[in-house]
Coordinates of C-alpha atoms in Angstrom, one line a residue:
M1 CA 0.0 0.0 0.0
V2 CA 2.8 2.4 0.8
V3 CA 4.4 1.8 -2.6
W4 CA 1.0 2.3 -4.3
R5 CA 0.3 5.6 -2.5
K6 CA 3.8 6.9 -3.5
F7 CA 3.2 5.9 -7.0
A8 CA -0.3 7.4 -7.2
L9 CA 1.0 10.7 -5.8
T10 CA 3.9 10.7 -8.2
A11 CA 1.6 10.1 -11.1
L12 CA -0.6 13.0 -9.9
G13 CA 2.4 15.2 -9.5
I14 CA 3.3 14.5 -13.1
A15 CA -0.1 14.9 -14.5
C16 CA -1.1 17.9 -12.3
P17 CA 1.7 19.3 -10.1
E18 CA -0.5 22.3 -9.2
V19 CA -2.8 20.0 -7.2
I20 CA 0.1 18.7 -5.1
L21 CA 1.1 22.4 -4.5
E22 CA -2.5 23.1 -3.4
M23 CA -2.3 20.2 -1.0
A24 CA 1.0 21.4 0.5
A25 CA -0.3 24.9 0.9
G26 CA -3.5 23.8 2.6
Q27 CA -1.6 21.5 5.0
W28 CA 0.8 24.3 5.8
V29 CA -2.1 26.7 6.5
R30 CA -3.7 24.1 8.7
A31 CA -0.4 23.3 10.6
R32 CA 0.2 27.1 11.2
Q33 CA -3.2 27.6 12.6
C34 CA -2.8 24.6 14.9
V35 CA 0.4 26.0 16.2
R36 CA -1.4 29.2 17.0
D37 CA -4.2 27.3 18.7
F38 CA -2.0 25.3 20.9
N39 CA 0.2 28.2 21.8
S40 CA -2.7 30.3 22.8
E41 CA -3.7 27.7 25.4
D42 CA -2.5 28.0 29.0
F43 CA -1.8 24.4 29.9
E44 CA -0.6 23.2 33.3
Q45 CA 2.7 21.7 33.2
S46 CA 4.1 19.2 35.8
Q47 CA 7.2 20.0 37.7
T48 CA 9.2 17.3 36.0
H49 CA 8.4 18.7 32.6
M50 CA 9.3 22.3 33.8
Q51 CA 12.7 21.0 34.8
E52 CA 13.4 19.6 31.3
H53 CA 12.9 23.2 29.9
R54 CA 15.0 25.5 32.0
H55 CA 13.8 28.7 30.3
V56 CA 10.2 28.1 31.4
K57 CA 8.6 31.2 32.7
A58 CA 7.9 31.3 36.4
T59 CA 4.1 31.2 35.6
G60 CA 4.4 27.6 34.4
K61 CA 3.9 28.4 30.8
R62 CA 6.3 27.2 28.2
S63 CA 7.7 29.4 25.4
I64 CA 5.9 29.3 22.1
K65 CA 8.6 27.2 20.4
E66 CA 8.4 24.6 23.1
V67 CA 4.7 24.4 23.3
W68 CA 4.0 23.6 19.7
T69 CA 6.0 23.8 16.5
M70 CA 5.3 23.3 12.8
E71 CA 6.9 19.8 13.0
M72 CA 4.6 18.8 15.8
A73 CA 1.5 20.2 14.0
F74 CA 2.4 18.4 10.7
F75 CA 3.2 15.2 12.7
A76 CA -0.3 15.4 14.3
D77 CA -2.1 16.2 11.1
M78 CA -0.5 13.3 9.4
G79 CA -2.0 10.9 11.9
G80 CA 1.0 10.8 14.2
F81 CA -1.4 10.1 17.1
R82 CA -3.9 7.4 17.4
L83 CA -6.7 7.4 20.0
R84 CA -7.6 4.2 21.8
T85 CA -10.9 4.5 23.8
R86 CA -12.4 1.9 26.1
N87 CA -14.5 0.2 23.5
C88 CA -13.0 1.2 20.2
E89 CA -9.9 0.2 18.2
P90 CA -7.2 2.9 17.8
F91 CA -7.9 5.4 15.0
P92 CA -5.8 8.4 13.8
I93 CA -6.5 11.9 15.1
D94 CA -5.3 15.1 13.7
A95 CA -4.1 18.2 15.6
R96 CA -7.5 19.9 15.9
Q97 CA -9.1 16.7 17.3
L98 CA -6.2 16.4 19.7
L99 CA -6.7 20.1 20.8
Y100 CA -10.4 19.3 21.3
L101 CA -9.6 16.3 23.6
V102 CA -7.1 18.4 25.5
R103 CA -9.5 21.3 26.0
K104 CA -12.3 19.0 27.2
G105 CA -9.9 17.3 29.7
Y106 CA -10.0 13.8 28.1
V107 CA -6.2 13.8 27.6
Q108 CA -3.3 15.8 28.7
Q109 CA -1.2 17.8 26.2
P110 CA 1.4 15.4 24.7
V111 CA 5.0 16.1 25.7
F112 CA 7.1 16.1 22.7
K113 CA 10.7 15.0 22.9
P114 CA 13.1 15.8 20.1
R115 CA 13.7 12.2 19.1
M116 CA 9.9 11.5 18.9
I117 CA 9.6 12.9 15.5
E118 CA 13.2 12.5 14.3
D119 CA 13.0 8.7 14.8
K120 CA 9.9 8.5 12.6
N121 CA 11.1 10.9 10.0
K122 CA 12.6 9.3 6.9
V123 CA 13.7 12.5 5.3
D124 CA 16.0 15.0 7.1
V125 CA 16.9 18.6 6.4
L126 CA 20.2 17.6 4.8
L127 CA 18.6 15.4 2.2
R128 CA 16.1 18.1 1.3
A129 CA 18.9 20.6 1.1
I130 CA 20.8 18.4 -1.3
I131 CA 17.7 17.9 -3.5
L132 CA 17.2 21.7 -3.6
C133 CA 20.9 22.2 -4.6
Q134 CA 20.5 19.7 -7.4
I135 CA 17.4 21.3 -8.9
S136 CA 18.9 24.7 -8.4
W137 CA 22.0 23.7 -10.4
F138 CA 19.7 22.5 -13.2
L139 CA 18.0 25.9 -13.2
V140 CA 21.3 27.6 -13.4
T141 CA 22.3 25.5 -16.3
V142 CA 19.1 26.2 -18.2
I143 CA 19.6 29.9 -17.6
G144 CA 23.1 29.7 -18.8
R145 CA 22.0 28.0 -22.0
W146 CA 19.4 30.7 -22.7
A147 CA 22.0 33.4 -22.0
Q148 CA 24.4 31.9 -24.5
H149 CA 21.6 31.4 -27.1
L150 CA 21.8 27.7 -27.0
V151 CA 18.6 25.7 -27.7
V152 CA 16.5 24.9 -24.6
T153 CA 14.3 21.9 -25.5
T154 CA 10.7 21.6 -24.5
A155 CA 11.6 18.8 -22.2
E156 CA 13.9 21.1 -20.3
L157 CA 11.2 23.8 -20.1
T158 CA 8.7 21.3 -18.8
T159 CA 11.2 20.3 -16.2
V160 CA 11.7 23.9 -15.2
S161 CA 8.0 24.3 -14.8
F162 CA 7.9 21.2 -12.6
I163 CA 10.9 22.5 -10.6
F164 CA 9.3 25.9 -10.1
C165 CA 6.1 24.3 -8.7
S166 CA 8.1 21.7 -6.7
I167 CA 10.3 24.3 -4.9
V168 CA 7.3 26.1 -3.6
T169 CA 5.8 22.8 -2.6
E170 CA 8.9 21.8 -0.7
I171 CA 9.0 25.2 1.1
F172 CA 5.4 24.5 2.4
W173 CA 6.5 20.9 3.4
W174 CA 9.9 21.9 4.8
H175 CA 8.8 21.1 8.4
K176 CA 6.7 18.1 7.5
P177 CA 8.1 14.7 8.5
A178 CA 8.1 12.1 5.7
D179 CA 7.0 8.5 5.7
V180 CA 5.9 8.4 9.3
V181 CA 4.5 4.9 9.8
M182 CA 4.4 4.2 13.5
A183 CA 2.1 6.5 15.5
E184 CA 2.0 7.4 19.2
I185 CA -0.9 5.7 21.0
I186 CA -3.0 7.9 23.3
E187 CA -5.3 5.8 25.7
I188 CA -8.2 7.1 27.6
D189 CA -10.5 5.3 29.9
V190 CA -13.6 6.7 28.2
E191 CA -16.1 5.2 25.7
I192 CA -16.3 7.0 22.4
S193 CA -20.0 7.2 22.8
E194 CA -19.5 9.5 25.9
I195 CA -17.4 11.9 23.9
L196 CA -19.9 12.1 21.1
T197 CA -22.9 12.4 23.4
S198 CA -21.3 15.2 25.5
A199 CA -20.5 17.0 22.2
G200 CA -24.1 16.6 21.1
Q201 CA -23.2 14.4 18.1
D202 CA -25.0 11.6 16.6
L203 CA -23.2 8.3 17.4
N204 CA -23.2 7.2 13.7
A205 CA -23.1 10.6 12.0
W206 CA -19.4 10.5 11.1
R207 CA -17.5 9.6 7.9
M208 CA -13.8 9.0 8.6
T209 CA -13.4 9.0 12.4
P210 CA -15.7 9.5 15.4
L211 CA -14.1 12.9 16.0
D212 CA -14.9 14.3 12.6
F213 CA -17.0 17.0 14.2
A214 CA -13.9 18.5 15.9
S215 CA -11.9 19.1 12.8
R216 CA -13.7 18.4 9.5
E217 CA -14.2 21.4 7.3
E218 CA -15.2 21.0 3.7
W219 CA -15.1 23.8 1.2
W220 CA -16.0 23.8 -2.5
W221 CA -12.7 22.6 -3.8
S222 CA -12.4 19.7 -1.3
K223 CA -15.9 18.6 -2.2
T224 CA -14.9 18.7 -5.9
W225 CA -11.7 16.9 -5.1
W226 CA -13.5 14.1 -3.2
N227 CA -15.8 13.8 -6.2
F228 CA -12.8 13.2 -8.5
L229 CA -11.3 10.7 -6.0
N230 CA -14.5 8.8 -5.8
I231 CA -14.4 8.4 -9.6
L232 CA -10.9 7.0 -9.3
R233 CA -12.0 4.7 -6.4
K234 CA -14.7 3.2 -8.7
M235 CA -11.9 2.5 -11.1
H236 CA -10.0 0.7 -8.3
C237 CA -7.5 3.5 -8.0
S238 CA -7.8 4.6 -4.3
F239 CA -5.7 7.3 -2.6
G240 CA -6.9 6.9 0.9
S241 CA -8.2 4.4 3.4
E242 CA -11.4 2.5 2.7
G243 CA -12.2 1.4 6.2
R244 CA -14.5 3.1 8.8
P245 CA -12.9 4.5 10.8
I246 CA -9.9 5.1 8.6
D247 CA -6.5 3.6 9.5
R248 CA -4.6 6.5 8.3
I249 CA -5.0 10.2 7.3
A250 CA -4.6 10.5 3.6
D251 CA -1.9 12.7 2.1
S252 CA -4.4 13.8 -0.6
C253 CA -6.7 15.8 1.8
Q254 CA -7.5 19.2 0.5
R255 CA -7.5 21.7 3.4
V256 CA -9.4 25.0 3.4
L257 CA -7.3 27.8 1.9
P258 CA -7.8 31.5 2.9
R259 CA -8.2 34.0 0.0
R260 CA -4.6 35.3 0.4
E261 CA -3.1 31.8 -0.1
Q262 CA -5.5 31.1 -3.0
Y263 CA -4.2 34.2 -4.8
L264 CA -0.6 33.2 -4.0
L265 CA -1.2 29.8 -5.6
L266 CA -2.8 31.5 -8.6
A267 CA 0.3 33.6 -9.2
I268 CA 2.5 30.6 -8.8
T269 CA 0.4 28.6 -11.2
T270 CA 0.3 31.4 -13.7
G271 CA 4.2 31.4 -13.6
C272 CA 4.3 27.7 -14.1
F273 CA 2.0 28.0 -17.2
A274 CA 3.9 31.0 -18.5
I275 CA 7.1 29.0 -18.8
F276 CA 5.6 27.0 -21.7
F277 CA 5.2 30.2 -23.6
I278 CA 9.0 30.5 -23.8
A279 CA 8.9 27.8 -26.6
W280 CA 6.4 29.8 -28.6
N281 CA 8.8 30.5 -31.4
D282 CA 11.1 27.5 -31.0
D283 CA 12.0 25.1 -33.7
F284 CA 9.6 22.1 -33.6
P285 CA 10.0 19.1 -35.9
T286 CA 6.8 20.0 -37.7
E287 CA 4.7 23.2 -37.9
T288 CA 1.7 21.1 -36.7
E289 CA 3.4 20.3 -33.4
R290 CA 4.2 24.0 -32.9
M291 CA 0.6 25.0 -33.4
F292 CA -0.5 22.3 -31.0
W293 CA 2.0 23.6 -28.4
R294 CA 0.8 27.1 -28.8
G295 CA -2.8 26.0 -28.5
C296 CA -2.1 24.1 -25.3
C297 CA -0.3 27.1 -23.8
I298 CA -3.3 29.3 -24.6
T299 CA -5.8 26.7 -23.5
M300 CA -4.2 26.1 -20.1
M301 CA -3.9 29.8 -19.3
S302 CA -7.5 30.3 -20.3
L303 CA -8.6 27.4 -18.1
L304 CA -6.8 29.0 -15.3
C305 CA -8.8 32.2 -15.8
I306 CA -12.1 30.3 -16.1
G307 CA -11.3 28.4 -13.0
L308 CA -10.7 31.6 -11.1
V309 CA -14.0 33.0 -12.2
I310 CA -15.8 29.8 -11.0
S311 CA -13.9 29.9 -7.7
E312 CA -14.9 33.6 -7.1
V313 CA -18.5 33.0 -8.0
V314 CA -18.9 29.9 -5.9
Q315 CA -17.2 31.5 -2.9
A316 CA -19.2 34.7 -3.2
Y317 CA -22.4 32.6 -3.5
N318 CA -21.6 30.5 -0.4
L319 CA -20.8 33.7 1.5
F320 CA -24.1 35.2 0.4
Q321 CA -25.9 32.0 1.6
K322 CA -24.1 32.1 4.9
R323 CA -25.1 35.7 5.5
I324 CA -28.7 35.0 4.6
Q325 CA -28.7 32.1 7.1
Q326 CA -27.2 34.3 9.8
A327 CA -29.8 37.1 9.2
S328 CA -32.7 34.6 9.1
P329 CA -31.7 31.5 11.1
G330 CA -35.1 29.9 10.6
L331 CA -34.9 30.2 6.8
P332 CA -33.7 26.9 5.1
T333 CA -30.8 27.2 2.7
S334 CA -31.1 25.3 -0.6
Q335 CA -28.1 24.0 -2.3
S336 CA -30.1 21.8 -4.7
D337 CA -30.1 22.3 -8.4
T338 CA -32.5 19.5 -9.1
L339 CA -34.5 19.6 -12.3
T340 CA -38.0 20.9 -12.0
Y341 CA -41.0 21.0 -14.3
G342 CA -43.0 23.9 -12.6
N343 CA -46.7 23.9 -13.1
W344 CA -46.9 21.7 -16.2
P345 CA -50.3 20.1 -16.8
N346 CA -50.5 16.6 -15.4
S347 CA -52.6 15.3 -18.2
K348 CA -50.4 16.3 -21.1
L349 CA -46.8 16.1 -19.8
K350 CA -46.9 13.0 -17.7
G351 CA -44.2 11.4 -19.9
I352 CA -41.9 14.5 -19.7
R353 CA -42.4 14.6 -16.0
K354 CA -41.4 11.0 -15.6
F355 CA -38.4 11.4 -17.9
I356 CA -37.2 14.4 -16.0
R357 CA -37.6 12.6 -12.6
R358 CA -35.5 9.7 -13.8
L359 CA -32.9 12.1 -15.3
D360 CA -32.7 14.0 -12.1
K361 CA -32.3 10.9 -10.1
S362 CA -29.4 9.7 -12.4
F363 CA -27.7 13.1 -11.8
D364 CA -27.7 12.4 -8.0
S365 CA -24.8 10.0 -8.5
I366 CA -22.8 12.9 -10.1
R367 CA -23.7 15.5 -7.5
N368 CA -22.7 13.2 -4.7
N369 CA -20.8 10.0 -5.6
S370 CA -19.5 9.2 -2.1
P371 CA -20.0 5.6 -1.1
D372 CA -22.1 6.6 1.9
N373 CA -23.8 9.5 0.2
D374 CA -22.3 11.9 2.7
P375 CA -24.4 15.1 2.6
Q376 CA -21.3 17.3 3.2
L377 CA -19.9 16.1 -0.2
Y378 CA -22.8 17.4 -2.3
V379 CA -21.7 19.4 -5.3
P380 CA -24.2 21.2 -7.5
L381 CA -24.2 20.3 -11.2
R382 CA -23.6 23.9 -12.1
V383 CA -20.2 23.6 -10.4
I384 CA -19.1 20.0 -11.1
L385 CA -19.9 19.8 -14.7
P386 CA -17.9 22.8 -15.8
L387 CA -15.0 21.5 -13.6
Y388 CA -15.2 18.2 -15.3
V389 CA -14.7 19.9 -18.6
I390 CA -11.9 22.0 -17.3
A391 CA -10.1 19.0 -15.8
T392 CA -10.5 16.9 -19.0
T393 CA -9.2 19.7 -21.2
Y394 CA -6.3 20.4 -18.9
W395 CA -5.4 16.8 -18.8
C396 CA -5.4 16.6 -22.6
C397 CA -3.1 19.6 -22.8
R398 CA -0.7 18.2 -20.2
T399 CA -0.6 14.9 -22.0
Y400 CA 0.3 16.5 -25.3
I401 CA 3.0 18.6 -23.6
L402 CA 4.6 15.4 -22.1
I403 CA 4.3 13.6 -25.4
E404 CA 5.8 16.4 -27.3
D405 CA 8.7 16.6 -24.8
A406 CA 9.5 13.0 -25.9
I407 CA 8.8 12.9 -29.6
G408 CA 10.4 16.4 -30.0
L409 CA 13.8 14.8 -29.2
R410 CA 13.8 13.1 -32.6
S411 CA 14.8 16.3 -34.4
L412 CA 16.9 18.8 -32.5
P413 CA 19.1 21.7 -33.7
T414 CA 22.8 21.2 -33.3
S415 CA 23.1 23.7 -30.4
A416 CA 20.9 21.4 -28.3
Y417 CA 23.8 19.1 -27.9
A418 CA 26.3 21.9 -26.9
S419 CA 27.2 22.5 -23.3
V420 CA 27.3 25.8 -21.5
S421 CA 30.7 27.5 -21.6
W422 CA 31.0 28.9 -18.1
E423 CA 34.3 30.6 -18.8
K424 CA 32.5 33.0 -21.0
F425 CA 30.7 34.3 -17.8
W426 CA 34.0 34.3 -15.8
P427 CA 36.9 34.8 -18.3
H428 CA 39.6 34.5 -15.6
L429 CA 38.5 31.0 -15.0
G430 CA 39.6 30.0 -18.5

């Protein structure tokens, strides 16, 4: 399963690196907020733990860095802790769920030791620094080729686009432990039903873990993403756990992104797409291939603009609905876009009414294709259908770019085989 998950994420990174970037940004935002939440709490610390940290303040509070760090938040959000209750098998909990348990007095705040995460982390800072140095050298080489008017192939441009996206992704994930398999077990002598009852939750109204209510937060993109993943699941290509409760927190979770981070990702994605325009006037083996390349560049940039418009409209509409609900709490909100037939005469249009009813029922599997028909994963047709078209068109453009990177190697100018003459930049080295 570990190999399959890595392969699936790698394939997703090749087909759509911007989605991996969005995952990383969302996880970083979530971890940063968890750090703030934990650091704002005034937890009582034992005398023994106070002695381990000599610069503890006299009030008993620890400093911000010692209370909770980004590494700790990432570790928790990855499922680094598993909760074992009196009548339930251990299941993973994230940082928000852990914070809820601490606030309610079910557990004490975990005491992190430096080796707790280091022993489970398979990738250290040195390895990440080496990788960044390698890709930085590749970028320097490409810039050197361009400066000396040497041919930069489409494959190299595509690699630069991947690198540009990957560097930002790595920055977001810099403090995230990698390949954490063994989790810390937290045991409490309380039944899970007691926790749910005290929180006013239905004993069976949860999807992934019984503590969903403490941290689950779906937004329009996460709902759409789950819709895509459920399609892959039906094709036997699963990214996450199929059990209930889940046995691990999937890396593919899409966290809520604030507007500022959304615009930041938009700018980064625009830069990634703009790199392909550099080959606008390059020498392609055929004129047809050049025209297809140009078409893909324009199409991908247009899809980005269309996606931005859809995002703004959907978020504005959701905000409007929320304000209406706050102004009139008793007014039900409708998210349905079911097909209606108004006041058509029953005697003349029974056949049409029956057809529309069946058609609308068939659309239910598109609006919400989750296995358990989770109401939180409902996506209106007016949102999901345009995104299907955008995703399919984007995938076709990406596929052509990758194919052209390969077939374009069959006919390259002579300068494509030349190396950069670094002595031209620093004559004294020659």
